[in-house]
mmCIF file with all atom_site columns, C-alpha atoms in Angstrom:
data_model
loop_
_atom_site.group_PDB
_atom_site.id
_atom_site.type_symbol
_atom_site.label_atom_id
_atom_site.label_alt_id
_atom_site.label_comp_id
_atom_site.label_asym_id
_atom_site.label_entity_id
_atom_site.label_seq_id
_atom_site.pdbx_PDB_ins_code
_atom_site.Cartn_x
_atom_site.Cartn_y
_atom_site.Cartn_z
_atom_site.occupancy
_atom_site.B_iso_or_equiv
_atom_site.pdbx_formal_charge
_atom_site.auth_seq_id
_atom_site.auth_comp_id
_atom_site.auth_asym_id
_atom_site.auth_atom_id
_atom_site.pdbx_PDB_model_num
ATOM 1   C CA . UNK K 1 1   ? 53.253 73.751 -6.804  1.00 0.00 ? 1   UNK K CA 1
ATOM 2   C CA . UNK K 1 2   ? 52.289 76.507 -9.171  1.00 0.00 ? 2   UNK K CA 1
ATOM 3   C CA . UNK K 1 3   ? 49.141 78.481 -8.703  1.00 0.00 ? 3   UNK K CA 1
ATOM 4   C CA . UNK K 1 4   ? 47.871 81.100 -11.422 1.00 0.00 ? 4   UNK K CA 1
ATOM 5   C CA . UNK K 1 5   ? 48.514 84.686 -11.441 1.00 0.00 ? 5   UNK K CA 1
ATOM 6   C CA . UNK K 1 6   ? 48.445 88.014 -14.062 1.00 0.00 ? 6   UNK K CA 1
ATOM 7   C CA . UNK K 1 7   ? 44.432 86.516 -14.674 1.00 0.00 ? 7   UNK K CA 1
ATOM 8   C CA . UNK K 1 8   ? 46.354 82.976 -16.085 1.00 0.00 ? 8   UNK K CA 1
ATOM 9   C CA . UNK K 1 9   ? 43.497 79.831 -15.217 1.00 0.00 ? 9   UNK K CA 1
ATOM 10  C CA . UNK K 1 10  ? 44.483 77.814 -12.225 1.00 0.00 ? 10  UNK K CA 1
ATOM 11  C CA . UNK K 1 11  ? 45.719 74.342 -13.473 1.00 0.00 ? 11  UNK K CA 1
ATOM 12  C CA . UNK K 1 12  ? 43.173 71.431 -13.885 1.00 0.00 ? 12  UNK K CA 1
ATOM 13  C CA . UNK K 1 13  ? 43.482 67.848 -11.861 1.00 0.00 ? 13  UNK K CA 1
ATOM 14  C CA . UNK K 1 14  ? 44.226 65.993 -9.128  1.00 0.00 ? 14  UNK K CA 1
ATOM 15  C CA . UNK K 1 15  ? 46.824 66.831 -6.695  1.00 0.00 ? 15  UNK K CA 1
ATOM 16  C CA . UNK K 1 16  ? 47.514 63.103 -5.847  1.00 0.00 ? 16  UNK K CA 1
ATOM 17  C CA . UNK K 1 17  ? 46.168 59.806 -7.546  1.00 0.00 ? 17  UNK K CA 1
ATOM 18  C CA . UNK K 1 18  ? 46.055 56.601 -5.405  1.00 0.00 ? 18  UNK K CA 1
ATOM 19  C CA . UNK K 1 19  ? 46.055 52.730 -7.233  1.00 0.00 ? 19  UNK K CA 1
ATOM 20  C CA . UNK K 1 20  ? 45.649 49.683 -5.745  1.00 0.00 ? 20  UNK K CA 1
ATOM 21  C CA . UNK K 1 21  ? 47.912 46.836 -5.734  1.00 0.00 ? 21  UNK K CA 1
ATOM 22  C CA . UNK K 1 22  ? 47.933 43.392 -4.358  1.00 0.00 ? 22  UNK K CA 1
ATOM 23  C CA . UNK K 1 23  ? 44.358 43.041 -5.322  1.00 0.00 ? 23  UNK K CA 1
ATOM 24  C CA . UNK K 1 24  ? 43.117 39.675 -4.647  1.00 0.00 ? 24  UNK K CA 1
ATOM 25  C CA . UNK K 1 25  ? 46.120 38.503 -2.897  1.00 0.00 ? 25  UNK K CA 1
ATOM 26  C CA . UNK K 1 26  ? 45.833 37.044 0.616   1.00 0.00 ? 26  UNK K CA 1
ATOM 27  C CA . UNK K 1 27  ? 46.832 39.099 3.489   1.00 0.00 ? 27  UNK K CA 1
ATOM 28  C CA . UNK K 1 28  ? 47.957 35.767 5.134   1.00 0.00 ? 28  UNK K CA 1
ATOM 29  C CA . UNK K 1 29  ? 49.698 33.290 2.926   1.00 0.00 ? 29  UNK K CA 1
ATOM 30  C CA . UNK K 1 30  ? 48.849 29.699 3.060   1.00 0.00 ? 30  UNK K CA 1
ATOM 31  C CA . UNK K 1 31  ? 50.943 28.023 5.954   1.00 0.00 ? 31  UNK K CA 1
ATOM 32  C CA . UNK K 1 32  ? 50.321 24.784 7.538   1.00 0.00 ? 32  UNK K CA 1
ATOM 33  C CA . UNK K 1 33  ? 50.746 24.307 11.243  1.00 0.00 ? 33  UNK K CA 1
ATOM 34  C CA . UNK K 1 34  ? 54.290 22.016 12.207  1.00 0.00 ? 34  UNK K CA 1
ATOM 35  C CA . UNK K 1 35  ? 54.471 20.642 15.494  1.00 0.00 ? 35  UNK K CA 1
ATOM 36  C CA . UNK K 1 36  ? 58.054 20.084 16.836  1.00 0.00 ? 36  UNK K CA 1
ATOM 37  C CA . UNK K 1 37  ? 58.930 16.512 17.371  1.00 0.00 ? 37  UNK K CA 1
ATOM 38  C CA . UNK K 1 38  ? 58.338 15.571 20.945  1.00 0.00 ? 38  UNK K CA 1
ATOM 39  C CA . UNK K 1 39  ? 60.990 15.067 23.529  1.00 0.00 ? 39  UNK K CA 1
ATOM 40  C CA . UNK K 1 40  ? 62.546 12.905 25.436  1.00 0.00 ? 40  UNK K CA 1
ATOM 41  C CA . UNK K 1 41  ? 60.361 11.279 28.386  1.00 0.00 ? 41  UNK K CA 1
ATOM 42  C CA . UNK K 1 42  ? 61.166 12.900 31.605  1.00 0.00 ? 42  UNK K CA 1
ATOM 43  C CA . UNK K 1 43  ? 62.083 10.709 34.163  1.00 0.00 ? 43  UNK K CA 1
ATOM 44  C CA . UNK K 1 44  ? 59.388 8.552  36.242  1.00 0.00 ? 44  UNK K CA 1
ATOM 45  C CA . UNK K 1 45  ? 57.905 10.932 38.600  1.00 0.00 ? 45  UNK K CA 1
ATOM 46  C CA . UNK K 1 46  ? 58.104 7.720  41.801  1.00 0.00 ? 46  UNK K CA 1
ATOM 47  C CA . UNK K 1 47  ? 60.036 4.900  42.571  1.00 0.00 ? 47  UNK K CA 1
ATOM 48  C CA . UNK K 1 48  ? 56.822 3.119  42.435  1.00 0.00 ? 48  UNK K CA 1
ATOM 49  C CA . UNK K 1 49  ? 53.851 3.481  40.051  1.00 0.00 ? 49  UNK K CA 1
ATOM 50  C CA . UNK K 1 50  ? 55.019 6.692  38.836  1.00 0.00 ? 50  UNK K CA 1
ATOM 51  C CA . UNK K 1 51  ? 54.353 8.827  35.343  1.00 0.00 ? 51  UNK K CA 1
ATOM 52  C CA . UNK K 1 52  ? 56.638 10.061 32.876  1.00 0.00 ? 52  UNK K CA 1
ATOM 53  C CA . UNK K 1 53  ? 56.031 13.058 30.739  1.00 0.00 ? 53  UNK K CA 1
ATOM 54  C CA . UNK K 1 54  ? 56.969 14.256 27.659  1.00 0.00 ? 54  UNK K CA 1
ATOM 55  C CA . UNK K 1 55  ? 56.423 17.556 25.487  1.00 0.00 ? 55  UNK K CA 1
ATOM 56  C CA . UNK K 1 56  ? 56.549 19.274 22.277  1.00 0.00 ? 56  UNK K CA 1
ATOM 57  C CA . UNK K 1 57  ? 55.636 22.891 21.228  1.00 0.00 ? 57  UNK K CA 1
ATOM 58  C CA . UNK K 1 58  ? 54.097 24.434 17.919  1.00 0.00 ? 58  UNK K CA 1
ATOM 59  C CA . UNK K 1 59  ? 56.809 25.186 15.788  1.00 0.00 ? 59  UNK K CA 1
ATOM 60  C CA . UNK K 1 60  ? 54.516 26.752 13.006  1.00 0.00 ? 60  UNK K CA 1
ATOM 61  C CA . UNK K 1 61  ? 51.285 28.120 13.291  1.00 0.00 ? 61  UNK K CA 1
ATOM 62  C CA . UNK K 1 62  ? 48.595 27.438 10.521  1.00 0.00 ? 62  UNK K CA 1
ATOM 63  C CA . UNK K 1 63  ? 47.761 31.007 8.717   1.00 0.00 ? 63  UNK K CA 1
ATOM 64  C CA . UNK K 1 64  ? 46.008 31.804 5.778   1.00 0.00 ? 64  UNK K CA 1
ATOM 65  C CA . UNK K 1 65  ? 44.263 28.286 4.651   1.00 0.00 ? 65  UNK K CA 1
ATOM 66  C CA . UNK K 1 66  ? 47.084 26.726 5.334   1.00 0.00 ? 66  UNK K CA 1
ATOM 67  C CA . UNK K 1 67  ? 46.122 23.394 8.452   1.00 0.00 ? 67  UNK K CA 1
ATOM 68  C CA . UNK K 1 68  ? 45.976 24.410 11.956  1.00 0.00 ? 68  UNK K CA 1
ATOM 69  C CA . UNK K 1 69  ? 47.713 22.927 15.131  1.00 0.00 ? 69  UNK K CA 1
ATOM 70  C CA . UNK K 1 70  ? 45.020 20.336 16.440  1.00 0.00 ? 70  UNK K CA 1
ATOM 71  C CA . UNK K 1 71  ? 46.346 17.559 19.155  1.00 0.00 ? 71  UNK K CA 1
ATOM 72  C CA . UNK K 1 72  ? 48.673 17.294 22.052  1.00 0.00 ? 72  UNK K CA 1
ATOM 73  C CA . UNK K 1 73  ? 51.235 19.280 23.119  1.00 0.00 ? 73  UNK K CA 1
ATOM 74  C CA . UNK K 1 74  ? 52.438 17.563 26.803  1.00 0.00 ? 74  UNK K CA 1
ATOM 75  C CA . UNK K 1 75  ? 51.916 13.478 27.094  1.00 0.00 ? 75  UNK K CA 1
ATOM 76  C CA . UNK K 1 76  ? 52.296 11.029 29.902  1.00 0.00 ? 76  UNK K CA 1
ATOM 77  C CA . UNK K 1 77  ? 52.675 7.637  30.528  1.00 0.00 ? 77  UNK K CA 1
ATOM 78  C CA . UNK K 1 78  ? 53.314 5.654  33.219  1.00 0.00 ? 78  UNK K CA 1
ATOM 79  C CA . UNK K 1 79  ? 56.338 4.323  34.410  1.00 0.00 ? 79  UNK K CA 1
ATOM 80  C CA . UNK K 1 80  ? 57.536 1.983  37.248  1.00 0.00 ? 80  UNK K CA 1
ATOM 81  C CA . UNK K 1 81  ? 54.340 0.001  37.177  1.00 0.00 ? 81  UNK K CA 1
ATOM 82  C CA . UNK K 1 82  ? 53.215 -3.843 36.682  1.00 0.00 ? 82  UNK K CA 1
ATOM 83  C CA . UNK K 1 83  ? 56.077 -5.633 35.831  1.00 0.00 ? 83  UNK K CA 1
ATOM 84  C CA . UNK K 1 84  ? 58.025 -3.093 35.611  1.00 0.00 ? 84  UNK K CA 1
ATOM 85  C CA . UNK K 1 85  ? 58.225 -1.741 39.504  1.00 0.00 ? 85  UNK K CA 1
ATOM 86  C CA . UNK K 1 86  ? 60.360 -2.823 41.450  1.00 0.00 ? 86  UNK K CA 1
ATOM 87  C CA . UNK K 1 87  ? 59.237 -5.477 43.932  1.00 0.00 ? 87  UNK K CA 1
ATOM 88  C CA . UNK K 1 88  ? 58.745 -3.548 47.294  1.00 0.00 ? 88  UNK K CA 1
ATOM 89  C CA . UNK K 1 89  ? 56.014 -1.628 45.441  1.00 0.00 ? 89  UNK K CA 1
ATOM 90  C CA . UNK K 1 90  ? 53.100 -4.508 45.341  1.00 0.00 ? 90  UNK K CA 1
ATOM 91  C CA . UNK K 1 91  ? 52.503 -3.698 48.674  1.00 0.00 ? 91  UNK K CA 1
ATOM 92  C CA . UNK K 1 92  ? 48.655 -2.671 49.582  1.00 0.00 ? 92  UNK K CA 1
ATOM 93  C CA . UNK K 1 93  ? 45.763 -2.508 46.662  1.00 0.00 ? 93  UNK K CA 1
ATOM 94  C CA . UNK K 1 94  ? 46.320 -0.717 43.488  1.00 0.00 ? 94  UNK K CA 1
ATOM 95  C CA . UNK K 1 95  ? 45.201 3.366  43.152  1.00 0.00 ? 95  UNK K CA 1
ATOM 96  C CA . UNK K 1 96  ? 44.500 4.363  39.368  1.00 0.00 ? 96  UNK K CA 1
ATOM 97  C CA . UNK K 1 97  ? 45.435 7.347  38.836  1.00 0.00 ? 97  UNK K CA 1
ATOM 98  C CA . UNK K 1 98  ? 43.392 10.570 39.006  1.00 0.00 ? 98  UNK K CA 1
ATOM 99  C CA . UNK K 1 99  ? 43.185 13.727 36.296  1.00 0.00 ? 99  UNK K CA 1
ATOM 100 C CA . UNK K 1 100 ? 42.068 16.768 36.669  1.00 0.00 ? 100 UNK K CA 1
ATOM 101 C CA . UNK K 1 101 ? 39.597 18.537 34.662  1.00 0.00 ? 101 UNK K CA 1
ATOM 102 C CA . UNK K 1 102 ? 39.834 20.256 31.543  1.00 0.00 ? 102 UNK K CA 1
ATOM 103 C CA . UNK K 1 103 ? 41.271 23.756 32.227  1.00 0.00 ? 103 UNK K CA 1
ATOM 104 C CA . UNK K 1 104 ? 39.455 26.627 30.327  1.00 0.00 ? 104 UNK K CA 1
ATOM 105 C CA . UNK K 1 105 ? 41.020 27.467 26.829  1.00 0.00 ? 105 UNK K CA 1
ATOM 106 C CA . UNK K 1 106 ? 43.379 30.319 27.097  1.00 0.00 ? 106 UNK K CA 1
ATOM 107 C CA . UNK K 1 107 ? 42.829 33.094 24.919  1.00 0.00 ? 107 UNK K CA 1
ATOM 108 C CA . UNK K 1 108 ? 42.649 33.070 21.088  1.00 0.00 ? 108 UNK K CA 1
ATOM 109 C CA . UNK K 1 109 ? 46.120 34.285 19.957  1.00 0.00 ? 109 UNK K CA 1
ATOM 110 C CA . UNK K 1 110 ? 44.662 36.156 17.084  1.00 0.00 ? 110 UNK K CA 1
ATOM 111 C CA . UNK K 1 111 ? 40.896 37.820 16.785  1.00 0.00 ? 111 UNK K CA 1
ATOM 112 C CA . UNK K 1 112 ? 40.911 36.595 12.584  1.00 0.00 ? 112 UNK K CA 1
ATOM 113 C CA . UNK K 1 113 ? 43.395 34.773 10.113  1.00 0.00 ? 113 UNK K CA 1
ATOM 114 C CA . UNK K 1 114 ? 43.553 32.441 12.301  1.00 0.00 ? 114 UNK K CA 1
ATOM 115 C CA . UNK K 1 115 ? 45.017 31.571 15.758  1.00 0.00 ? 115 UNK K CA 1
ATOM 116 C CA . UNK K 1 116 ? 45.379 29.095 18.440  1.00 0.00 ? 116 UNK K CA 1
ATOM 117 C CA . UNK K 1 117 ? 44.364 28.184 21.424  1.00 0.00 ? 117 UNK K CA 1
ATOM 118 C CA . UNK K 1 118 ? 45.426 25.538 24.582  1.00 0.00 ? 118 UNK K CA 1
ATOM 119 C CA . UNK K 1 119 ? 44.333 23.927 27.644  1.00 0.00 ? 119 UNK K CA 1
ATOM 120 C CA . UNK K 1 120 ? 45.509 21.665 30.088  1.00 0.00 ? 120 UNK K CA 1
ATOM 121 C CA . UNK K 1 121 ? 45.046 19.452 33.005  1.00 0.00 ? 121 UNK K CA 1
ATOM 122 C CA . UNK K 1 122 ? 47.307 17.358 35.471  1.00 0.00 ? 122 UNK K CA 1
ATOM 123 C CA . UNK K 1 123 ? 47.510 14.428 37.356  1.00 0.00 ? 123 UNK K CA 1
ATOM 124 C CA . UNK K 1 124 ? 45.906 15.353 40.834  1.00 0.00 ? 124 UNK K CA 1
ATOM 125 C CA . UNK K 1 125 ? 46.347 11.353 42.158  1.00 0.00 ? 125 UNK K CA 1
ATOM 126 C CA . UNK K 1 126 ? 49.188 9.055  40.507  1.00 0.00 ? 126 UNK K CA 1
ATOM 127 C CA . UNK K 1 127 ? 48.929 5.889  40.410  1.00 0.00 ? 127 UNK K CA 1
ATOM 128 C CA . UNK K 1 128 ? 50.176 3.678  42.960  1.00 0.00 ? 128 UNK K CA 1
ATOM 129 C CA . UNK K 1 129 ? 50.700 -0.554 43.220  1.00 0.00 ? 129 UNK K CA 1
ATOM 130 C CA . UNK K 1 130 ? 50.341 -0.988 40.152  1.00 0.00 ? 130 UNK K CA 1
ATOM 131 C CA . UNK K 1 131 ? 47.388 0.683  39.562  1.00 0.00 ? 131 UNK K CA 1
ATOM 132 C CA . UNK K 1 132 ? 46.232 2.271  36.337  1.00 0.00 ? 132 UNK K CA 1
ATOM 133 C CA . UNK K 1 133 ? 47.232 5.584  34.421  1.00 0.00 ? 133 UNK K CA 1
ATOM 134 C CA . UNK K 1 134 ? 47.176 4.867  30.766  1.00 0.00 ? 134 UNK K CA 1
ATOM 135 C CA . UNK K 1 135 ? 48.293 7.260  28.430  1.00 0.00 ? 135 UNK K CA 1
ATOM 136 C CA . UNK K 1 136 ? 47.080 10.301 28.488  1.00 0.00 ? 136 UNK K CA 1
ATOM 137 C CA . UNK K 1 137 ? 46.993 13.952 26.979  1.00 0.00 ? 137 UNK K CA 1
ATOM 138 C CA . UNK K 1 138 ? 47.650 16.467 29.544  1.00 0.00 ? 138 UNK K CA 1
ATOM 139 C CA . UNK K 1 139 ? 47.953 19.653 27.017  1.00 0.00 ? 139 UNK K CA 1
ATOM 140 C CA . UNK K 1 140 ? 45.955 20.408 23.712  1.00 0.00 ? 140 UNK K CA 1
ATOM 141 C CA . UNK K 1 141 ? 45.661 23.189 20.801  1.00 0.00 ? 141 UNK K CA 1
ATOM 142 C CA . UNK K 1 142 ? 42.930 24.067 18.304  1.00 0.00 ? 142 UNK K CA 1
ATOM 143 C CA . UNK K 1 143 ? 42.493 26.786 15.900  1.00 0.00 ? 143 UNK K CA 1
ATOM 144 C CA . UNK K 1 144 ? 40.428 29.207 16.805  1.00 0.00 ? 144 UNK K CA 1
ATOM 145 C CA . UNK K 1 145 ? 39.896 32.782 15.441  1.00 0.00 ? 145 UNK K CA 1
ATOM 146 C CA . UNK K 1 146 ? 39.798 31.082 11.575  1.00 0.00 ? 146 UNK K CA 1
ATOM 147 C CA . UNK K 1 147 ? 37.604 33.970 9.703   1.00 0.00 ? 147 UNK K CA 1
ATOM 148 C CA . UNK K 1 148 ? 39.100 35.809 7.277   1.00 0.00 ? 148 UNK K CA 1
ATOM 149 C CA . UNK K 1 149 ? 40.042 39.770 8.629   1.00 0.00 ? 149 UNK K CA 1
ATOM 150 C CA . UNK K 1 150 ? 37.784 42.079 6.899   1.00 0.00 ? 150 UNK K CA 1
ATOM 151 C CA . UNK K 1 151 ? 39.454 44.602 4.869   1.00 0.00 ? 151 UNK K CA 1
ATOM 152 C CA . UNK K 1 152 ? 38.545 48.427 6.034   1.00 0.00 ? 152 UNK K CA 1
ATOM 153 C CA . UNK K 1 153 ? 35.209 49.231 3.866   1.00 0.00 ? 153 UNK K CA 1
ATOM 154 C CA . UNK K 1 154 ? 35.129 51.852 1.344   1.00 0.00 ? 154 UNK K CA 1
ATOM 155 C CA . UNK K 1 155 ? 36.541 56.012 2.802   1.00 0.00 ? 155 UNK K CA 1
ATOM 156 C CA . UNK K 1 156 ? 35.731 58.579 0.438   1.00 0.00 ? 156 UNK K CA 1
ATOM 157 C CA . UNK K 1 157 ? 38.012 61.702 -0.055  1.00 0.00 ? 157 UNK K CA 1
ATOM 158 C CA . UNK K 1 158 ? 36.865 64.793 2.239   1.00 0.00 ? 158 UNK K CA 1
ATOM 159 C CA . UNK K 1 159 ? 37.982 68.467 1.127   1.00 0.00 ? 159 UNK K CA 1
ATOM 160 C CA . UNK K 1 160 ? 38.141 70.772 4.574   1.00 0.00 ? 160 UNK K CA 1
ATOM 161 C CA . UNK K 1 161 ? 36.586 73.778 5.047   1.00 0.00 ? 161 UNK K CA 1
ATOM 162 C CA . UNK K 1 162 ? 37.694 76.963 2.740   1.00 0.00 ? 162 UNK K CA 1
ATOM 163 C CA . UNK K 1 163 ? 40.107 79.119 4.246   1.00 0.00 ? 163 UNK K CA 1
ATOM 164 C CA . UNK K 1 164 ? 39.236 82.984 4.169   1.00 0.00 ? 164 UNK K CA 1
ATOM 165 C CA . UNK K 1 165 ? 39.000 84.705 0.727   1.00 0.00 ? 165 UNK K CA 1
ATOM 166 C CA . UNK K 1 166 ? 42.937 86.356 0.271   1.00 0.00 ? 166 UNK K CA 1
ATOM 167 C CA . UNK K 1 167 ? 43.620 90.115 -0.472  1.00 0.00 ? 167 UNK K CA 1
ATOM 168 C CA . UNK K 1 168 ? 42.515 91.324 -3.499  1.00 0.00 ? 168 UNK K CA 1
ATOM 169 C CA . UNK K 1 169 ? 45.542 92.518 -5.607  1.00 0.00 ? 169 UNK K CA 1
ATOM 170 C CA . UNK K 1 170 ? 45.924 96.393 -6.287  1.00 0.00 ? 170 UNK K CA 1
ATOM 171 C CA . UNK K 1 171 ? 45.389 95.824 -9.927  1.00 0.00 ? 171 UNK K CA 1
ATOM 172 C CA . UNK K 1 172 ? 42.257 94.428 -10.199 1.00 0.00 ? 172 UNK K CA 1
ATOM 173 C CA . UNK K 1 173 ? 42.923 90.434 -10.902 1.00 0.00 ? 173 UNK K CA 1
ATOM 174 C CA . UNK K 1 174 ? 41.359 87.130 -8.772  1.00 0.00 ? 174 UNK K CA 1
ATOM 175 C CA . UNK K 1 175 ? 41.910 86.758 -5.045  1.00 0.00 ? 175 UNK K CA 1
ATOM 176 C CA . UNK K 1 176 ? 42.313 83.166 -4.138  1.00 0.00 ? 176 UNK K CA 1
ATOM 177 C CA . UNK K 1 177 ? 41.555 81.187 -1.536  1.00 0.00 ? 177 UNK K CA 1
ATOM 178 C CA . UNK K 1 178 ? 42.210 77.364 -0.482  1.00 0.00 ? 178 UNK K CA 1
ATOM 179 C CA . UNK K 1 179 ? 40.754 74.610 1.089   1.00 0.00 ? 179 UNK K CA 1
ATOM 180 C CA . UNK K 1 180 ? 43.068 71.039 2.310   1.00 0.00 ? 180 UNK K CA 1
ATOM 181 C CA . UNK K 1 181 ? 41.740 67.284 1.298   1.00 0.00 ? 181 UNK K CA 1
ATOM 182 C CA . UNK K 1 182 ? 41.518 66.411 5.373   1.00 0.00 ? 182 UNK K CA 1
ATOM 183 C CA . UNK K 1 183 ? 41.049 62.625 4.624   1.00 0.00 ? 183 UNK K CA 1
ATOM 184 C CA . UNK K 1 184 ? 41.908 60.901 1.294   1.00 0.00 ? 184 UNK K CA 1
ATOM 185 C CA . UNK K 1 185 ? 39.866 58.149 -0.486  1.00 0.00 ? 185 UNK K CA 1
ATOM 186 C CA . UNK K 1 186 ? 40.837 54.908 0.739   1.00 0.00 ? 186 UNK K CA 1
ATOM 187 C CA . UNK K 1 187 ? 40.027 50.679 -0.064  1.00 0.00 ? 187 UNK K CA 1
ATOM 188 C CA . UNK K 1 188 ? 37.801 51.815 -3.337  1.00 0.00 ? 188 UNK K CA 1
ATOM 189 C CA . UNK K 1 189 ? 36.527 55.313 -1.885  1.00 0.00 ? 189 UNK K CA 1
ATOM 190 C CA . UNK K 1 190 ? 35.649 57.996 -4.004  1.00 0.00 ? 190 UNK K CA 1
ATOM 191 C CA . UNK K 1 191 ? 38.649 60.395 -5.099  1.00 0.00 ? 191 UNK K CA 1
ATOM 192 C CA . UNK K 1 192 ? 38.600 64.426 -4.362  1.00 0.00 ? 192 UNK K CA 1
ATOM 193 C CA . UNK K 1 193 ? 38.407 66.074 -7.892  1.00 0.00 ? 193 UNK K CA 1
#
């Protein structure tokens, strides 16, 4: 950087220029939510009137306007039951079986763009004698967190104080002094000149 001397005029402009790019394109592209295909049933949890469960996780989340996850992540289903327990297990009256409630959702896993969230219960009571536990959902998603994220507003450019006048030179030409930009303009904010 050159700064004028021998009474020469200081030079004229900016010492940096900003531009903006991307304008108008999403900060989050457009992504569906995929679900991994569920697995295998687990074996029957009892000899008699037992459940089976099975699972699957989020493979993708949704972002941008893309779908969110929305459904089941753990099933189960019962197993060893009716017709198909084994014949020492009609003995006594048939219990349905009993689920817990609703767990609270767990925390959003974003605050904006988009994000999911779970909850869960169990079986507190399985069915026994061939009593009832039809299929049920024991783990869910949602979306949650879906606004857009707000880009920073508008920061101007702020010059810092001015330094101290310098010496004046022997010979009678201009004493400088200096002052630094402290924060530059930023998301449309007005530019030091």
């Amino acid at each position: 950087e050159k700064r004028a001397s021998a009474g020469g005029r200081p030079p004229v402009g900016k010492t940096r220029e900003e531009a903006f790019c991307n304008v108008g394109k999403p900060c989050s592209p457009d992504v569906d939510c995929e679900f991994s295909a569920w697995g295998k049933w687990g074996d029957c949890s009892a000899s008699c009137t037992g459940v089976k469960e099975r699972s699957r996780q989020v493979h993708k989340y949704g972002t941008g306007g893309g779908g969110y996850c929305s459904g089941a992540l753990k099933q189960v289903w019962p197993c060893n039951d009716g017709a198909t327990a084994p014949k020492e297990c009609g003995q006594g009256p048939p219990l349905d079986c009993v689920l817990s409630s609703w767990s609270s959702w767990s925390k959003c896993s974003a605050t904006c763009g988009g994000g999911q969230r779970t909850r869960s219960r169990h079986v507190d009571v399985r069915a026994a004698r061939g009593g009832r536990c039809p299929y049920h959902t024991l783990t869910e998603a949602e979306e949650c967190a879906r606004a857009h994220c707000d880009e920073p507003g508008p920061v101007d450019c702020e010059y810092g104080d001015w330094q101290d006048w310098g010496a004046c030179p022997k010979c009678g030409r201009q004493r400088t002094r200096f002052r630094d930009i402290v924060r530059h303009a930023r998301s449309g904010g007005r530019s030091c000149d």
